[in-house]
Short mmCIF file of C-alpha atoms in Angstrom, two decimals:
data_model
loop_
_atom_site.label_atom_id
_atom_site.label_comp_id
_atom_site.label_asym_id
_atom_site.label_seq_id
_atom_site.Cartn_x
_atom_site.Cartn_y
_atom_site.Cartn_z
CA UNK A 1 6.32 -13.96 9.09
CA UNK A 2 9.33 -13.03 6.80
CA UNK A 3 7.20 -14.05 3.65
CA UNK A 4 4.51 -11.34 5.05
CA UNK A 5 6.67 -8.91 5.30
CA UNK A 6 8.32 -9.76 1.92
CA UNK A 7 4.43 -9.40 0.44
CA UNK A 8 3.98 -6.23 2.53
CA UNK A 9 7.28 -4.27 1.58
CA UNK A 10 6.84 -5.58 -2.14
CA UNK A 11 3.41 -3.92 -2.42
CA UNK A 12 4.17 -0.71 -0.92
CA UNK A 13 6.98 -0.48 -3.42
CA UNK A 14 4.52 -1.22 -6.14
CA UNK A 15 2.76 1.24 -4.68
CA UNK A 16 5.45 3.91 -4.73
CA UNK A 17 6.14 3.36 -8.28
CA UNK A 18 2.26 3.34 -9.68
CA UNK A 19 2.41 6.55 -7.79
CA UNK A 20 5.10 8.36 -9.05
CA UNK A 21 4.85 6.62 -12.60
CA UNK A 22 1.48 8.34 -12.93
CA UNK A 23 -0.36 4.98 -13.05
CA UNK A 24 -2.65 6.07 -10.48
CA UNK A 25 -4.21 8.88 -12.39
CA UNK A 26 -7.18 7.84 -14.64
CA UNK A 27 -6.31 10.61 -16.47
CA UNK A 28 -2.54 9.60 -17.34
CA UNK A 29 -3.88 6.22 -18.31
CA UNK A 30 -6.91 7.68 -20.54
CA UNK A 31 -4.52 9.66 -22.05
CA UNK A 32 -1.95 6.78 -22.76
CA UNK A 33 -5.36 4.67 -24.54
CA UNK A 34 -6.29 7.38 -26.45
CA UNK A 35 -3.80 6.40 -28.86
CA UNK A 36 -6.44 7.87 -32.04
CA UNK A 37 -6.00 10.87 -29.84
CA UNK A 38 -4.44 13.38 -28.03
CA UNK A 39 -1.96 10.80 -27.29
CA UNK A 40 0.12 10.84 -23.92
CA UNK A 41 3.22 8.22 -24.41
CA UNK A 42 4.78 8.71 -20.89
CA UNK A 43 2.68 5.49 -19.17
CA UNK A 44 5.05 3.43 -22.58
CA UNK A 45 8.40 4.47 -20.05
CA UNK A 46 7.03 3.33 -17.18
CA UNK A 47 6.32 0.04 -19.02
CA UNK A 48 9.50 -0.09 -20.57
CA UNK A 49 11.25 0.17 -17.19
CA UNK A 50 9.17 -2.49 -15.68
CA UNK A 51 10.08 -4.77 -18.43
CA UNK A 52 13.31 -4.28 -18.16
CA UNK A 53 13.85 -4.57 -14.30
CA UNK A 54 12.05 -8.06 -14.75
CA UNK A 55 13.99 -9.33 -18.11
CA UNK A 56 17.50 -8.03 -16.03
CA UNK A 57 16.49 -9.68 -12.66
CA UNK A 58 14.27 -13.06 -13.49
CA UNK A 59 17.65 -15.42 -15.00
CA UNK A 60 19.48 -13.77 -11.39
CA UNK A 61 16.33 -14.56 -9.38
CA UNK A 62 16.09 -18.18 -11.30
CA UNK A 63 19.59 -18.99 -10.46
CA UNK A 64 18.82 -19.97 -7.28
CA UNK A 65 17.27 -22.84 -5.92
CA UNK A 66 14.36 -21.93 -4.57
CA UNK A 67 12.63 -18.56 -3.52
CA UNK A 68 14.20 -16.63 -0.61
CA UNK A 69 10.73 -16.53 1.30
CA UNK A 70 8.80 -19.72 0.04
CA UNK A 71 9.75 -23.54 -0.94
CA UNK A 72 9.63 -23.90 -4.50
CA UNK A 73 8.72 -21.24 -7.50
CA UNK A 74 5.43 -21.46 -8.75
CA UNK A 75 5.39 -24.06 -11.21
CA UNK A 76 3.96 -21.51 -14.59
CA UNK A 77 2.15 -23.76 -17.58
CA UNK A 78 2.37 -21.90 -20.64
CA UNK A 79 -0.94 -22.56 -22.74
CA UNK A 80 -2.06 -21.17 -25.81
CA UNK A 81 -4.51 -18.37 -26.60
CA UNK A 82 -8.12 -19.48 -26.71
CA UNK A 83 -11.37 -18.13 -26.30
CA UNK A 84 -11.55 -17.92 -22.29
CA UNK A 85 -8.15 -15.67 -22.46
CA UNK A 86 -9.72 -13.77 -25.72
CA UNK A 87 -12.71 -13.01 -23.94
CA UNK A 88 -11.22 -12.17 -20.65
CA UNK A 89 -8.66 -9.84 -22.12
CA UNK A 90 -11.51 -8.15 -24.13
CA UNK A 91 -13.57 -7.55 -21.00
CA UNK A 92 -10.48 -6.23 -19.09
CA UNK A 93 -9.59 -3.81 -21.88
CA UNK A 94 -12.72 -2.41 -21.93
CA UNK A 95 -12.85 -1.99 -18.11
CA UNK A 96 -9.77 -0.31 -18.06
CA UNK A 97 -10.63 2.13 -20.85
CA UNK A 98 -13.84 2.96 -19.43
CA UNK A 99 -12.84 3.22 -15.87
CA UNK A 100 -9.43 4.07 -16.45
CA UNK A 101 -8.02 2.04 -13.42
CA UNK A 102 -7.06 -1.78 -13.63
CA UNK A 103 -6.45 -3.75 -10.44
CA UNK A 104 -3.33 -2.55 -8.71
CA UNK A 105 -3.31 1.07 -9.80
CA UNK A 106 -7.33 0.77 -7.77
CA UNK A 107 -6.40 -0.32 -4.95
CA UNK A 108 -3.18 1.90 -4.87
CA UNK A 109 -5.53 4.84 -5.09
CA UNK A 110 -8.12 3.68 -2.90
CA UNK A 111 -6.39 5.41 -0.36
CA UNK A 112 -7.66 8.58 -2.03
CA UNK A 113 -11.49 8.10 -0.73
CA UNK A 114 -12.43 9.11 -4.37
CA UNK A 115 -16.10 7.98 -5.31
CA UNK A 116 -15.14 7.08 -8.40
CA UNK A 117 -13.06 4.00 -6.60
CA UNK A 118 -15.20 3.71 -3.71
CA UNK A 119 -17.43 2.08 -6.47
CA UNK A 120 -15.26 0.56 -9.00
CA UNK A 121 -13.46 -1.42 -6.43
CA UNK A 122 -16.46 -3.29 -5.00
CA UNK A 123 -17.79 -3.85 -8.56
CA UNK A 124 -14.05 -5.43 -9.59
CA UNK A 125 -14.53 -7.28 -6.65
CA UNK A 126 -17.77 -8.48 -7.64
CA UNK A 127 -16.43 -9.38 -11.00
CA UNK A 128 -14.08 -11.51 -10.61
CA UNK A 129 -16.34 -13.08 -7.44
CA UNK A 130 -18.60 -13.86 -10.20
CA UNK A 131 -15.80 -15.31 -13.07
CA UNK A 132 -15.15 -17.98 -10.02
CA UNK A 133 -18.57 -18.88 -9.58
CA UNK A 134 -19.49 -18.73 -13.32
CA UNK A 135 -15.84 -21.18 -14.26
CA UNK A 136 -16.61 -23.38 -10.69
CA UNK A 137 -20.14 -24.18 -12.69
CA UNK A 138 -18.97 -25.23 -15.97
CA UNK A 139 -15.97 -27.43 -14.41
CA UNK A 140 -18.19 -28.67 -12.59
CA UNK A 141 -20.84 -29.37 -15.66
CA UNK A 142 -17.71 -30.55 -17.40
CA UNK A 143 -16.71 -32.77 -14.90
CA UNK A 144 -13.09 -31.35 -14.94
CA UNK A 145 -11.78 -29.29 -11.76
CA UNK A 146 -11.98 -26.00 -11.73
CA UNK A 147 -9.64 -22.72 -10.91
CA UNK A 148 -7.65 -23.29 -8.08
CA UNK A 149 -8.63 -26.87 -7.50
CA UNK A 150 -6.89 -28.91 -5.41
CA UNK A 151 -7.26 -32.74 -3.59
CA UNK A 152 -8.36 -30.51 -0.18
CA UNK A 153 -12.02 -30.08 0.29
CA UNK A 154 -13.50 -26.89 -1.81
CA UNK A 155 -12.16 -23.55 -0.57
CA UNK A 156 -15.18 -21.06 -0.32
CA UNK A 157 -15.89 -19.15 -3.30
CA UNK A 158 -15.07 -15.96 -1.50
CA UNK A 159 -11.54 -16.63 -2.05
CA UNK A 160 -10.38 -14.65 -5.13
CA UNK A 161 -7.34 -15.29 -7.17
CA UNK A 162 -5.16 -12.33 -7.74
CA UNK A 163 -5.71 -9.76 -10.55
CA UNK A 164 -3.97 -10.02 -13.72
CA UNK A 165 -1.02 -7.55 -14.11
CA UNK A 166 -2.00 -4.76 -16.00
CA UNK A 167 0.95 -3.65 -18.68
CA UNK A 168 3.21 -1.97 -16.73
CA UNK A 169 3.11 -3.95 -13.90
CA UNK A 170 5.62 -6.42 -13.29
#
């Protein structure tokens, strides 16, 4: 219960702050990628803060011994760039500067009923519904387990991983 709670206050303050930083607005966020432009630099503040509030807090955080509302931290492999992450990134970059949303921002302002996001939401969705099906069939053509695989039987497709951070967020 406490670690629900913990999830639930932690996104509404997300929420708060893609609000007020402007994150929300497609048109901020055009404005910040139109860097050849009429370039808007305030989104680079909200960034910076983020950053910072994360650099200043992580070595406090990591001083303990575990999290306050789960067992162990989540054990993070660093690997090195290859084409998967190339590609991904590529096809996120080009959904946020078309769309002008990324994940959180989205669903932050899906609460606005907007059409715009009554669509793009279901098609993110969809997306990364089909990246798990598309990586679940070359592990298993590969013969090497795939995301999220685990000794437990299978978990059903439907069951999405989270979506990348988009800059910004922390």
């Amino acid at each position: 219960m406490r670690s629900n709670l913990s999830a639930f206050l932690s996104g509404l303050l997300f929420a708060i702050g893609l609000g007020v930083g402007g994150m929300t607005d497609p048109a901020n966020v055009l404005g910040f990628l139109d860097v050849a432009g009429d370039w808007d630099f305030r989104l680079m503040f909200v960034m910076g803060g983020a950053i910072a509030v994360h650099a200043a807090l992580r070595p406090l955080i990591h001083q303990r011994e575990r999290p306050l509302f789960a067992a162990k931290f989540p054990s993070l492999s660093a690997s090195g760039v290859d084409r998967k992450l190339l590609v991904g990134a590529g096809l996120f970059g080009v959904g946020w500067g078309l769309g002008g949303y990324c994940p959180g921002p989205a669903l932050t302002s899906l609460a606005t009923g907007a059409t715009q996001l009554l669509v793009f939401v279901p098609a993110m969705f969809a997306g990364m519904f089909l990246a798990q099906v598309l990586q679940a069939r070359r592990s298993a053509s590969a013969g090497t387990p795939g995301p999220g695989a685990s000794p437990a039987p299978a978990e059903p497709l439907g069951n999405f991983s989270p979506p990348p951070p988009c800059p910004g967020e922390s």
